[in-house]
mmCIF file of C-alpha atoms in Angstrom:
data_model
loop_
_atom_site.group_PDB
_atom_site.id
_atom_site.type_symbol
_atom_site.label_atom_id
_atom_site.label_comp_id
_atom_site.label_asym_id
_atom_site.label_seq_id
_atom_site.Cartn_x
_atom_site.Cartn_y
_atom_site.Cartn_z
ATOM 1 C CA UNK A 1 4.112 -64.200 -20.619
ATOM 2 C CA UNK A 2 4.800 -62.963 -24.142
ATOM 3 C CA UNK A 3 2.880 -63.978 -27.288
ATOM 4 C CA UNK A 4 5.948 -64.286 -29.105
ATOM 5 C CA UNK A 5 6.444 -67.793 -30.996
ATOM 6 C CA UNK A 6 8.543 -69.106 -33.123
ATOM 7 C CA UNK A 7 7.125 -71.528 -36.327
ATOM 8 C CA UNK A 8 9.058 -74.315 -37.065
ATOM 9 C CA UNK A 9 8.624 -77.753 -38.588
ATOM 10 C CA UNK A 10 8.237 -78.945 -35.169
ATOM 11 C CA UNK A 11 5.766 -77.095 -33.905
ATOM 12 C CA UNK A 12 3.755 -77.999 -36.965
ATOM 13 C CA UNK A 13 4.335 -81.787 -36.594
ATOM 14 C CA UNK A 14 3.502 -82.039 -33.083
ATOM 15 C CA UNK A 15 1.391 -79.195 -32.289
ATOM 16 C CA UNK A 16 3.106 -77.221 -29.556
ATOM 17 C CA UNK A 17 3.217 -73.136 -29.374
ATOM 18 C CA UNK A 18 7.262 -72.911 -28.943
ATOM 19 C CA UNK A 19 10.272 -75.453 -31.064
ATOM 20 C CA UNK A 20 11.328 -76.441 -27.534
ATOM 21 C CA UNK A 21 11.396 -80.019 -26.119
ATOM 22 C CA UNK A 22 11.932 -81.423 -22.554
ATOM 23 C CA UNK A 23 13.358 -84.694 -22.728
ATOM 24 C CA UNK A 24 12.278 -87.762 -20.892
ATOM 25 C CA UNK A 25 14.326 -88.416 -18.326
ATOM 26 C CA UNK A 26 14.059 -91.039 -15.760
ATOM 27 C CA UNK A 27 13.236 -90.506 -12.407
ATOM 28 C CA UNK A 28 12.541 -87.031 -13.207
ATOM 29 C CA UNK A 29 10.452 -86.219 -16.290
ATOM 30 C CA UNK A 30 6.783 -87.397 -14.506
ATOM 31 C CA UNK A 31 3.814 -85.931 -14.948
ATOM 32 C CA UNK A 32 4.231 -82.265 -12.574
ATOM 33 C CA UNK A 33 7.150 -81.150 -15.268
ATOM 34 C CA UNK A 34 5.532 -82.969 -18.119
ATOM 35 C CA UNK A 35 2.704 -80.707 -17.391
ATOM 36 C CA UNK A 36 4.299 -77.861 -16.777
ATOM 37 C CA UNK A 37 6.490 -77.715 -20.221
ATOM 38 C CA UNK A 38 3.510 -78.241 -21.998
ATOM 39 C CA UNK A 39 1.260 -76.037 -20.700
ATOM 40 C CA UNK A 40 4.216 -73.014 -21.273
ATOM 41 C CA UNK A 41 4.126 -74.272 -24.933
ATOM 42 C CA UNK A 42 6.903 -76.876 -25.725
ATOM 43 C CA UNK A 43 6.578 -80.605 -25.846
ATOM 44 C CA UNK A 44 6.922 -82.064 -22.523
ATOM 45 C CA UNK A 45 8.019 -85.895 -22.522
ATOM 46 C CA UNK A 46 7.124 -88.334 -19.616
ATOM 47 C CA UNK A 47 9.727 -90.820 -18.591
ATOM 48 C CA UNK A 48 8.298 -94.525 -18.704
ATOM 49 C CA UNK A 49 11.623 -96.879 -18.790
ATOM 50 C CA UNK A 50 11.091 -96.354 -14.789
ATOM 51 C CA UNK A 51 7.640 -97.468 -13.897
ATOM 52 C CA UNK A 52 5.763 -99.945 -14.721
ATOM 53 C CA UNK A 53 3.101 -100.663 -17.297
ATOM 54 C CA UNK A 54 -0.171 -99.875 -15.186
ATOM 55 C CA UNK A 55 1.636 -96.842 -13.856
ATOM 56 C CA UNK A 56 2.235 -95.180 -17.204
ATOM 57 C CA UNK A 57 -1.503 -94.933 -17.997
ATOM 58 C CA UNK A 58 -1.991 -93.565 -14.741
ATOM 59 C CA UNK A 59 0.679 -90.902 -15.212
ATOM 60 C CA UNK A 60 -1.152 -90.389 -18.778
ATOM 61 C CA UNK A 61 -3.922 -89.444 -17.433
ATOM 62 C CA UNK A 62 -2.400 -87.379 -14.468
ATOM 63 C CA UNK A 63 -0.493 -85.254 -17.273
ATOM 64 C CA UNK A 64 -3.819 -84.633 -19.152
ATOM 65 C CA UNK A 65 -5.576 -83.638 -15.955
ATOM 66 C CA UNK A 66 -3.020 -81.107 -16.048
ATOM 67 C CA UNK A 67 -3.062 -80.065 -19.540
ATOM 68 C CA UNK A 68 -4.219 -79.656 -22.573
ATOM 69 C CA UNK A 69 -1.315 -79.023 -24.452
ATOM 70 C CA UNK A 70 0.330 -82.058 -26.588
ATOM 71 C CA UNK A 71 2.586 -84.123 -24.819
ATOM 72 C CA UNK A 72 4.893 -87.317 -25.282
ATOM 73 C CA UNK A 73 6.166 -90.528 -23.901
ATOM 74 C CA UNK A 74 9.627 -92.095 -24.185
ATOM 75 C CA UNK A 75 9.884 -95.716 -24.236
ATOM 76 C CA UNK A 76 13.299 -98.274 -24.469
ATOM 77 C CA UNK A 77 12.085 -99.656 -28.266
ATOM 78 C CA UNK A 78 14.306 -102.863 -26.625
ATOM 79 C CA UNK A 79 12.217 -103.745 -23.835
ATOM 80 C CA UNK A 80 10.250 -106.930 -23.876
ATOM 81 C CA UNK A 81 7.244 -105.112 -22.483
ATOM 82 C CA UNK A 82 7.816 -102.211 -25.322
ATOM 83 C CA UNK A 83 4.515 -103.845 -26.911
ATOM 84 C CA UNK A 84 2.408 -102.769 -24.107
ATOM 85 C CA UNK A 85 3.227 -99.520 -23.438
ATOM 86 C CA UNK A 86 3.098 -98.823 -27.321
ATOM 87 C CA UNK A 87 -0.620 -100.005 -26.263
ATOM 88 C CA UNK A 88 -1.207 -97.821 -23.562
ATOM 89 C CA UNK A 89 0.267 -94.394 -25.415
ATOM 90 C CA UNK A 90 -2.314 -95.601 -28.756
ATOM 91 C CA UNK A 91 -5.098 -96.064 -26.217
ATOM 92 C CA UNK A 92 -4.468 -93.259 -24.209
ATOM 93 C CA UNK A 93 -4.329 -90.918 -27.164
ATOM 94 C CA UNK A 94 -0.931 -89.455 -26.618
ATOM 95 C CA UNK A 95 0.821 -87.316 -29.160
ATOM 96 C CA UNK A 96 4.011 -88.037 -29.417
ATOM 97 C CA UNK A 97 6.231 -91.445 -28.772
ATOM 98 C CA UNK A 98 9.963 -90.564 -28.291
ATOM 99 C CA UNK A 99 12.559 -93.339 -28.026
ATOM 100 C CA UNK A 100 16.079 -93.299 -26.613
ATOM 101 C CA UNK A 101 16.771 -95.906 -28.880
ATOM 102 C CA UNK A 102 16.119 -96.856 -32.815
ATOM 103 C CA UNK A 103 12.385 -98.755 -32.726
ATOM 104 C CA UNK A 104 12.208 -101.385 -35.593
ATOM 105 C CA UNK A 105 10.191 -100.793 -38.395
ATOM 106 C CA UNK A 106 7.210 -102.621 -37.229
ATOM 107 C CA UNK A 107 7.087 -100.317 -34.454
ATOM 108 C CA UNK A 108 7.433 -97.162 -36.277
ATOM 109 C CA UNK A 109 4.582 -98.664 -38.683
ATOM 110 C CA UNK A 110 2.260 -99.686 -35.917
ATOM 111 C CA UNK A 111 2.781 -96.282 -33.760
ATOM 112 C CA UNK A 112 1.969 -94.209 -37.134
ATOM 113 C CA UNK A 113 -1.288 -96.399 -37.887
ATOM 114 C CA UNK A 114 -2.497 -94.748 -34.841
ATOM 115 C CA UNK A 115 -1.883 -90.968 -35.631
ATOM 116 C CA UNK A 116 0.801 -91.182 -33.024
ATOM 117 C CA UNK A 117 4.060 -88.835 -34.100
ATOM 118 C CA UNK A 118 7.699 -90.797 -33.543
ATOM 119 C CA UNK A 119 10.638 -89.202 -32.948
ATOM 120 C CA UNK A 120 13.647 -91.207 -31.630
ATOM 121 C CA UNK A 121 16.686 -89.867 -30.445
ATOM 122 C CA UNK A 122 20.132 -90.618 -32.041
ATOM 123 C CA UNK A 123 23.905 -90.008 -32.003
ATOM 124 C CA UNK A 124 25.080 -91.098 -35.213
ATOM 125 C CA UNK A 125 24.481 -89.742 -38.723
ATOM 126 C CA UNK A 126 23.419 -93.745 -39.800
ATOM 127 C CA UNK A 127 21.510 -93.699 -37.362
ATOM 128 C CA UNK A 128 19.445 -90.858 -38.427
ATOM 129 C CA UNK A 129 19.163 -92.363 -41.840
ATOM 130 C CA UNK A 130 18.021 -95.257 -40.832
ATOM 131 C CA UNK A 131 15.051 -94.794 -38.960
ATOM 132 C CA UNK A 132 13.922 -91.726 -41.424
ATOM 133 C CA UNK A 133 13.858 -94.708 -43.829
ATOM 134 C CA UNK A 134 11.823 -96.661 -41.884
ATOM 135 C CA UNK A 135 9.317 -93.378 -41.380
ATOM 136 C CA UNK A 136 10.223 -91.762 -38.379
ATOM 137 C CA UNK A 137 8.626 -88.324 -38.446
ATOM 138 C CA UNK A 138 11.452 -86.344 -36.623
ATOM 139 C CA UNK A 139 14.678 -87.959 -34.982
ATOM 140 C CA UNK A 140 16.068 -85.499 -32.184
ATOM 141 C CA UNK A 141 19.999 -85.593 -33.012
ATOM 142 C CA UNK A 142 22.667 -85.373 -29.486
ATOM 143 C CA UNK A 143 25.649 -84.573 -29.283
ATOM 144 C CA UNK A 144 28.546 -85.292 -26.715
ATOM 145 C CA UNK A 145 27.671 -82.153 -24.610
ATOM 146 C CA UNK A 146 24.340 -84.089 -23.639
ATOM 147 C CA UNK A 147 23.723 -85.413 -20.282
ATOM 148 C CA UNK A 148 23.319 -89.179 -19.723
ATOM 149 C CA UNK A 149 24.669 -91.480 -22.537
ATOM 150 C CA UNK A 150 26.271 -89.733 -24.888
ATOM 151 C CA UNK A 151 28.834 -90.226 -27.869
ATOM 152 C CA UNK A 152 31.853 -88.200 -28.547
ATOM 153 C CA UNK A 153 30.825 -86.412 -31.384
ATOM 154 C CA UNK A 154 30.131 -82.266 -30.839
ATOM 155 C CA UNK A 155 26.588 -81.454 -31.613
ATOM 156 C CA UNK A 156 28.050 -78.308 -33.782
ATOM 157 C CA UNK A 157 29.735 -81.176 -36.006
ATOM 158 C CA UNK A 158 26.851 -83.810 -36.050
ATOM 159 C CA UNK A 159 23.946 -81.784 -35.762
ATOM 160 C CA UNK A 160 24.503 -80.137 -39.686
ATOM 161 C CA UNK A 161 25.403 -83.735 -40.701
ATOM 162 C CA UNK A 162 21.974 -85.384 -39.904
ATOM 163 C CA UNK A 163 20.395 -81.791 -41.190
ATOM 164 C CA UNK A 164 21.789 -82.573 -44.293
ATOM 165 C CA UNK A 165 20.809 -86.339 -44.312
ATOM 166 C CA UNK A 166 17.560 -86.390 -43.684
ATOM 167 C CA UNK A 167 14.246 -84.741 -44.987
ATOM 168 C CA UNK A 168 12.410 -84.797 -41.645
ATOM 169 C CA UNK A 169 12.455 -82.115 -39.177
ATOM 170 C CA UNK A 170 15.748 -82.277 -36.727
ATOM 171 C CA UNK A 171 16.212 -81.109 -32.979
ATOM 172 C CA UNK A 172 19.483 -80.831 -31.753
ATOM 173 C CA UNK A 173 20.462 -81.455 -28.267
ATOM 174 C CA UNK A 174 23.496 -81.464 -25.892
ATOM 175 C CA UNK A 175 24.586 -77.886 -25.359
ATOM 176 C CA UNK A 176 21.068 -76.022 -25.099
ATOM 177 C CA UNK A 177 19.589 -73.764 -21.984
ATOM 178 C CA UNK A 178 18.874 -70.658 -23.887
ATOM 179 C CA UNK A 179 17.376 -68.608 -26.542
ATOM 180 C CA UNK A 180 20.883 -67.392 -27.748
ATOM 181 C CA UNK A 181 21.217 -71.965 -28.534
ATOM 182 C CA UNK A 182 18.135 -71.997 -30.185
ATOM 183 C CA UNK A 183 19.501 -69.405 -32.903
ATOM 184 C CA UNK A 184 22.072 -71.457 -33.493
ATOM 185 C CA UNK A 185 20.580 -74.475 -34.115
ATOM 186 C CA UNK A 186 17.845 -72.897 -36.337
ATOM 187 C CA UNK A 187 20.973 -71.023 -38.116
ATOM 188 C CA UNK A 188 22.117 -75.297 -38.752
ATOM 189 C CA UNK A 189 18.601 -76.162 -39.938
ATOM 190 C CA UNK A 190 17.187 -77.724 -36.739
ATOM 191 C CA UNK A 191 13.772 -77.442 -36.034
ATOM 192 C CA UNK A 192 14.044 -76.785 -32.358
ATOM 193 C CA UNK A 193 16.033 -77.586 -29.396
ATOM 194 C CA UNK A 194 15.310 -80.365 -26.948
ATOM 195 C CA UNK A 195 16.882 -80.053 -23.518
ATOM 196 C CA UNK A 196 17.294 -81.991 -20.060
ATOM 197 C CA UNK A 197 19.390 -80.504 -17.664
ATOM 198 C CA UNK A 198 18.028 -77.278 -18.162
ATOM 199 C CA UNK A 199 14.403 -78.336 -17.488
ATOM 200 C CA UNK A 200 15.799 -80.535 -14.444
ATOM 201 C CA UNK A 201 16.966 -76.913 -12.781
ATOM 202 C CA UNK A 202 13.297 -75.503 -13.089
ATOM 203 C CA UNK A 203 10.911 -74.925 -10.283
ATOM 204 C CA UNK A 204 8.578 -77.024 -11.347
ATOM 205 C CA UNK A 205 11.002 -80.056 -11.730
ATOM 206 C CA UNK A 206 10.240 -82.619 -8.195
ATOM 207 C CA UNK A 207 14.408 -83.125 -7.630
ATOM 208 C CA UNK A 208 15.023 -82.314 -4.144
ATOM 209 C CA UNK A 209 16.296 -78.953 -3.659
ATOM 210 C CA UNK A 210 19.507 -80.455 -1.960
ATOM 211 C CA UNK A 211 20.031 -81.911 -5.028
ATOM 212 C CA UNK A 212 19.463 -79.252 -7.488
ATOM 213 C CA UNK A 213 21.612 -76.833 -5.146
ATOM 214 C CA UNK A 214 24.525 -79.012 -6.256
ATOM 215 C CA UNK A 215 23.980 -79.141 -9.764
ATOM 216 C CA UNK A 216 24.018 -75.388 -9.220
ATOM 217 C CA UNK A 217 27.385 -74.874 -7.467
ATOM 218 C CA UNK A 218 28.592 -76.928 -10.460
ATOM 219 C CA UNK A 219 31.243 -75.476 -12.791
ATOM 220 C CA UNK A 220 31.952 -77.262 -16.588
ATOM 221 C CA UNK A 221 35.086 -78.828 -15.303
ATOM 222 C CA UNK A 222 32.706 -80.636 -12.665
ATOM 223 C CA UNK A 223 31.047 -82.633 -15.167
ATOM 224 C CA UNK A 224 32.305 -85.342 -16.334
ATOM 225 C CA UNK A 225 31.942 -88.624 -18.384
ATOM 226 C CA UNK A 226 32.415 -92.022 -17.352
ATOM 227 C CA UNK A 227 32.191 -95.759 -17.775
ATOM 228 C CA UNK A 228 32.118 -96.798 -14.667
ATOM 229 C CA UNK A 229 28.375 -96.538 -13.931
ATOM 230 C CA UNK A 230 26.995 -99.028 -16.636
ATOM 231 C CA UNK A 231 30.125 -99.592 -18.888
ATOM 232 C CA UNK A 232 29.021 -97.092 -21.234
ATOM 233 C CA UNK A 233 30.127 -93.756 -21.600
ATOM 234 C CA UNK A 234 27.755 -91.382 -18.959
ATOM 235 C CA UNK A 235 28.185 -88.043 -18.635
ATOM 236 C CA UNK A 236 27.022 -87.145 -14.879
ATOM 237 C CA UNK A 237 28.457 -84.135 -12.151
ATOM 238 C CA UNK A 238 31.800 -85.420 -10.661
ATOM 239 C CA UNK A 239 31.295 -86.168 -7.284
ATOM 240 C CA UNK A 240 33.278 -88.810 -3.978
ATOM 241 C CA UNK A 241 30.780 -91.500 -5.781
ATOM 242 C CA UNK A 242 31.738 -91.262 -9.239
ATOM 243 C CA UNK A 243 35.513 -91.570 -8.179
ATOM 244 C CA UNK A 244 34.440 -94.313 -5.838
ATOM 245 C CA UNK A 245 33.305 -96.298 -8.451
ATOM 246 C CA UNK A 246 36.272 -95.199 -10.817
ATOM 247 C CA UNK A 247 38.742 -96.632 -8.907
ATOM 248 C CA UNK A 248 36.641 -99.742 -8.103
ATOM 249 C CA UNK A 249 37.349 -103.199 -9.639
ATOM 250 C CA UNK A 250 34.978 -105.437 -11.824
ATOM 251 C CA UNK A 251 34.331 -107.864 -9.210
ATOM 252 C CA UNK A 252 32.908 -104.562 -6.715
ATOM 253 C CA UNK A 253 31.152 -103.355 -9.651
ATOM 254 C CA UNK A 254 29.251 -106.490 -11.096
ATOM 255 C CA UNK A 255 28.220 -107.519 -6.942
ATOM 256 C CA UNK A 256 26.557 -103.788 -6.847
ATOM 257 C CA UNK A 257 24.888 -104.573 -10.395
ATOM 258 C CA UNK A 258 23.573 -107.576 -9.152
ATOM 259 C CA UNK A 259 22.089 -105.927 -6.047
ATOM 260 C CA UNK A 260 20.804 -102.954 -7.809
ATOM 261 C CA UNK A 261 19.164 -105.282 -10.774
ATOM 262 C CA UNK A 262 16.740 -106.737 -7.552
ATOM 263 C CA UNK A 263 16.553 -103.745 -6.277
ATOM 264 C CA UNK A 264 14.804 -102.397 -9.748
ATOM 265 C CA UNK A 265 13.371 -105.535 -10.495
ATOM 266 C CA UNK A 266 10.880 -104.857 -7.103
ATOM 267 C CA UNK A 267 11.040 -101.281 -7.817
ATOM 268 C CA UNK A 268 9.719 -102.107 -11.224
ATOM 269 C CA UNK A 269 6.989 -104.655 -11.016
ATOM 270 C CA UNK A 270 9.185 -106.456 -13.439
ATOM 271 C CA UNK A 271 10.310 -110.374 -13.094
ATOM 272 C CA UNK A 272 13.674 -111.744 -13.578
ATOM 273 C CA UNK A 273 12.663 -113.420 -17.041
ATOM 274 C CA UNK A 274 11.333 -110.652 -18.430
ATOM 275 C CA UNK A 275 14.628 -108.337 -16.848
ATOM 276 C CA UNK A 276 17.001 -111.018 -18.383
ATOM 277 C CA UNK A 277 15.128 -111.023 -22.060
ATOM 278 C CA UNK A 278 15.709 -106.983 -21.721
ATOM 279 C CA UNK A 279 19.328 -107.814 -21.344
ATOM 280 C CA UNK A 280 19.297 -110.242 -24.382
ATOM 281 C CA UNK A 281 17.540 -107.356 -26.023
ATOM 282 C CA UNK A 282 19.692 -104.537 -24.792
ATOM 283 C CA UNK A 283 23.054 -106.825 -25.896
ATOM 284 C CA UNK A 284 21.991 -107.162 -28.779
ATOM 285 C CA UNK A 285 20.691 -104.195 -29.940
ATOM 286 C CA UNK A 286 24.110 -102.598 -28.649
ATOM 287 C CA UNK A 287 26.209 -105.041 -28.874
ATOM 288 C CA UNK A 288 27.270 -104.872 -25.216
ATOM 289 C CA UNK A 289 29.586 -107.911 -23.588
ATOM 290 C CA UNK A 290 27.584 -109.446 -20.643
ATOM 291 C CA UNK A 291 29.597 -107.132 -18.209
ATOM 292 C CA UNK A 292 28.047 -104.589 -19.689
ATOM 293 C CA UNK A 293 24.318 -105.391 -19.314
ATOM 294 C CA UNK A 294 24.616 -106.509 -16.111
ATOM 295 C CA UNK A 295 26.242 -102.795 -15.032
ATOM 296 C CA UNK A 296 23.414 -101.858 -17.279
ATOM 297 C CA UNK A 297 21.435 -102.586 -13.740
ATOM 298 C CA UNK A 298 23.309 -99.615 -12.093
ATOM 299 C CA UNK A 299 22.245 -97.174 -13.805
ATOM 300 C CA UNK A 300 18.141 -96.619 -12.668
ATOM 301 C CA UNK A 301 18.989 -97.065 -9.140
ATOM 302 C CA UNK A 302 21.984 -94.599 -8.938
ATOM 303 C CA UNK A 303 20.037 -92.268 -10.229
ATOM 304 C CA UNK A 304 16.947 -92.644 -8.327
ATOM 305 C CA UNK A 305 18.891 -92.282 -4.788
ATOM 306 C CA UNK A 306 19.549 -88.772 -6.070
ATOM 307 C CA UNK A 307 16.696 -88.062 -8.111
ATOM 308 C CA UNK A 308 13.734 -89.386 -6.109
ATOM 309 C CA UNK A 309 15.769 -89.882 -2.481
ATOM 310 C CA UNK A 310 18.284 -86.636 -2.660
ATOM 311 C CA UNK A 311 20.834 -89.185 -1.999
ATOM 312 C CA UNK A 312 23.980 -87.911 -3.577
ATOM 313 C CA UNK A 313 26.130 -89.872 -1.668
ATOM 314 C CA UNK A 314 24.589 -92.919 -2.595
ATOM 315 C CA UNK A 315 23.348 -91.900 -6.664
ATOM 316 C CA UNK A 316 24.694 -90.711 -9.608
ATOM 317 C CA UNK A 317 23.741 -87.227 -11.096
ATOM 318 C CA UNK A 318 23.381 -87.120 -14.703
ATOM 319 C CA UNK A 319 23.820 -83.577 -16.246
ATOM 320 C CA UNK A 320 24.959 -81.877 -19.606
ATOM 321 C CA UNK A 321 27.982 -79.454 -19.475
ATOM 322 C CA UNK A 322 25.591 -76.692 -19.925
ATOM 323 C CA UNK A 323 25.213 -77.380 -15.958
ATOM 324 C CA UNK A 324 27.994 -75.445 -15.541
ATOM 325 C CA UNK A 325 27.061 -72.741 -16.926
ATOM 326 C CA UNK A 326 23.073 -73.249 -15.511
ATOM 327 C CA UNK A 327 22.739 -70.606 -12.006
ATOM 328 C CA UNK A 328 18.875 -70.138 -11.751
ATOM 329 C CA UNK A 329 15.384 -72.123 -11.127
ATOM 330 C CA UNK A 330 12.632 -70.689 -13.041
ATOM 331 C CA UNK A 331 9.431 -71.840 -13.562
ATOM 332 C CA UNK A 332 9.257 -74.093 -17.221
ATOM 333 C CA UNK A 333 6.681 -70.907 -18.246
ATOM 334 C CA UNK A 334 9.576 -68.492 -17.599
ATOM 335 C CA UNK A 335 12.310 -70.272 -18.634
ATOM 336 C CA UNK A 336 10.310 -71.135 -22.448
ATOM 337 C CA UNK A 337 9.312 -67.567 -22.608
ATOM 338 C CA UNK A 338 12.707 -66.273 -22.076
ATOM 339 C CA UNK A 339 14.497 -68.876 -24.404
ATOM 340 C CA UNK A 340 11.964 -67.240 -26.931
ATOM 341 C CA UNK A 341 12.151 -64.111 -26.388
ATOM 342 C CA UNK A 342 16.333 -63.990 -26.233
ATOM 343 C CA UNK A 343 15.967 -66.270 -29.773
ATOM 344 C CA UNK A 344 13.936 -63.879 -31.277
ATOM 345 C CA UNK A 345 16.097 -60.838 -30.252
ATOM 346 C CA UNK A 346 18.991 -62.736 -31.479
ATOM 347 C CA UNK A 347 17.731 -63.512 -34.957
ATOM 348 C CA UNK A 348 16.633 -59.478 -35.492
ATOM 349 C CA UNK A 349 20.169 -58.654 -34.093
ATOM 350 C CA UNK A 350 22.141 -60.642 -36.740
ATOM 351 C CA UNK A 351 23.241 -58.624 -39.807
ATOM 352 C CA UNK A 352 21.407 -58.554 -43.026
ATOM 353 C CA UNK A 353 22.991 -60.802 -46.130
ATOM 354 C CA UNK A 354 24.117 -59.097 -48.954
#
């Protein structure tokens, strides 16, 4: 592994070797690729929206066991037990708290009374204002190549927007799985890249293999975005599923939310108060019709049956377009060292200004 890094804002803030981020994604960012990401030098993120309270602190502590290398935890700033796990990630001395949504204020403010480093994730330029305002240390900025929910807005066109907005460090995402990325987003004033799909196709990620094989036989025109899944836009691989539940109707769609809310409910740990003040939250907060939250219920346990299960005729696969581009499984230690090394080369190779 080389010795080559690269100093950023980022790596100051939080810590890490490399301006590199995996993102916390559900089902799939636990502790074995948490661990893995950090310990080859970039800021590995566990998923929490998933499990439940008591099972956070335990992955916690199975990520430290593993490392020693900072490391974060995304939360939903909109669910009612949001409180609590703020608790366990103060108590359990964890670096970083990343959120897929804006936190409030109070949140920010409680998180930084601890020494803990936010960063939440937005599409929008307001967005990005907003919570720098309200004393965000970093936001990570994604654009509409990103995997999951995503806006339609091109990183390349958002990304210099929020650079130029706010006077916190920036990492773009949607687009990223190589060094060749991470010189351009520097070039934009980014302090590093954060990526998902790309650290889903590692070796050290748990997906089956079944499953990974087909995000690898993927081409860009296989990935595709829908609204089908949760009734907001999703962009996820293209597969009989996803054009199953295209051409199905509202009544099909809100029956399978229903089953798949008590499905996560048990999966959870979580009752049906506390899943219906999450969907007061969650409607509020994004102004969703009640259609929406419900399908709101597809969404963990479509992805899980692929995810966890290998099920990909029963779940939904969420990937970037830079899946179809995406042909190898490295280890997270090769595939940071190589992103930093290509970056590097990159930067040297680019002509001198006048």
């Amino acid at each position: 592994m080389s010795d080559a890094t690269i100093s950023t804002a980022l790596t100051e803030l939080v810590g890490v070797r490399h301006p590199v981020v995996q993102t916390g994604m559900g089902w799939v960012a636990g502790p074995r690729l948490v661990s893995a990401a950090a310990n080859a030098g970039a800021l590995g993120i566990l998923a929490s929206a998933t499990m439940p309270v008591d099972r956070l602190r335990s992955a916690v502590r199975e990520v430290r066991s593993r490392t020693e290398a900072p490391f974060g935890v995304n939360l939903r700033a909109d669910a009612s037990d949001a409180a609590d796990r703020v608790r366990v990630i103060v108590e359990e001395g964890v670096r970083v708290a990343s959120f897929a949504l804006a936190p409030s204020r109070e949140l920010i403010a409680r998180l930084k009374d601890a020494g803990v480093v936010v960063i939440p994730s937005i599409g929008a330029r307001r967005h990005a204002e907003k919570v720098a305002a309200w004393g965000a240390d970093a936001v990570v900025v994604q654009g509409g190549e990103g995997g999951g929910h995503t806006g339609d807005t091109a990183t390349s066109v958002l990304l210099p927007q929020v650079v130029d907005a706010v006077d916190i460090p920036v990492v773009a995402a949607g687009g990223f799985h190589d060094g060749r990325g991470l010189a351009a987003a520097l070039a934009y004033g980014a302090a590093g890249i954060a990526m998902g799909t790309r650290f889903l196709l590692t070796s050290d990620s748990t997906v089956p293999d079944t499953v990974k094989a087909r995000y690898l036989a993927a081409t860009v025109k296989d990935v595709t975005v829908t609204t089908k899944v949760d009734g907001l836009p999703h962009r996820m691989l293209r597969t009989d599923l996803v054009d199953t539940l295209e051409r199905s109707g509202r009544a099909t769609a809100l029956l399978r939310a229903v089953r798949h809310a008590a499905a996560f409910r048990h999966e959870s740990g979580t009752s049906w108060s506390r899943m219906v003040r999450d969907g007061i939250a969650m409607k509020h907060g994004r102004e969703l019709t009640w259609s929406q939250v419900l399908l709101a219920a597809n969404t963990p346990m479509l992805l899980k049956a692929s995810m966890v299960e290998g099920r990909t005729d029963l779940g939904v696969m969420a990937a970037g377009q830079v899946a179809g581009v995406i042909d190898d499984l490295p280890s997270c230690a090769e595939l940071v060292d190589r992103i930093i090394t290509q970056a590097r080369a990159t930067l040297r190779a680019l002509p001198p200004a006048d």
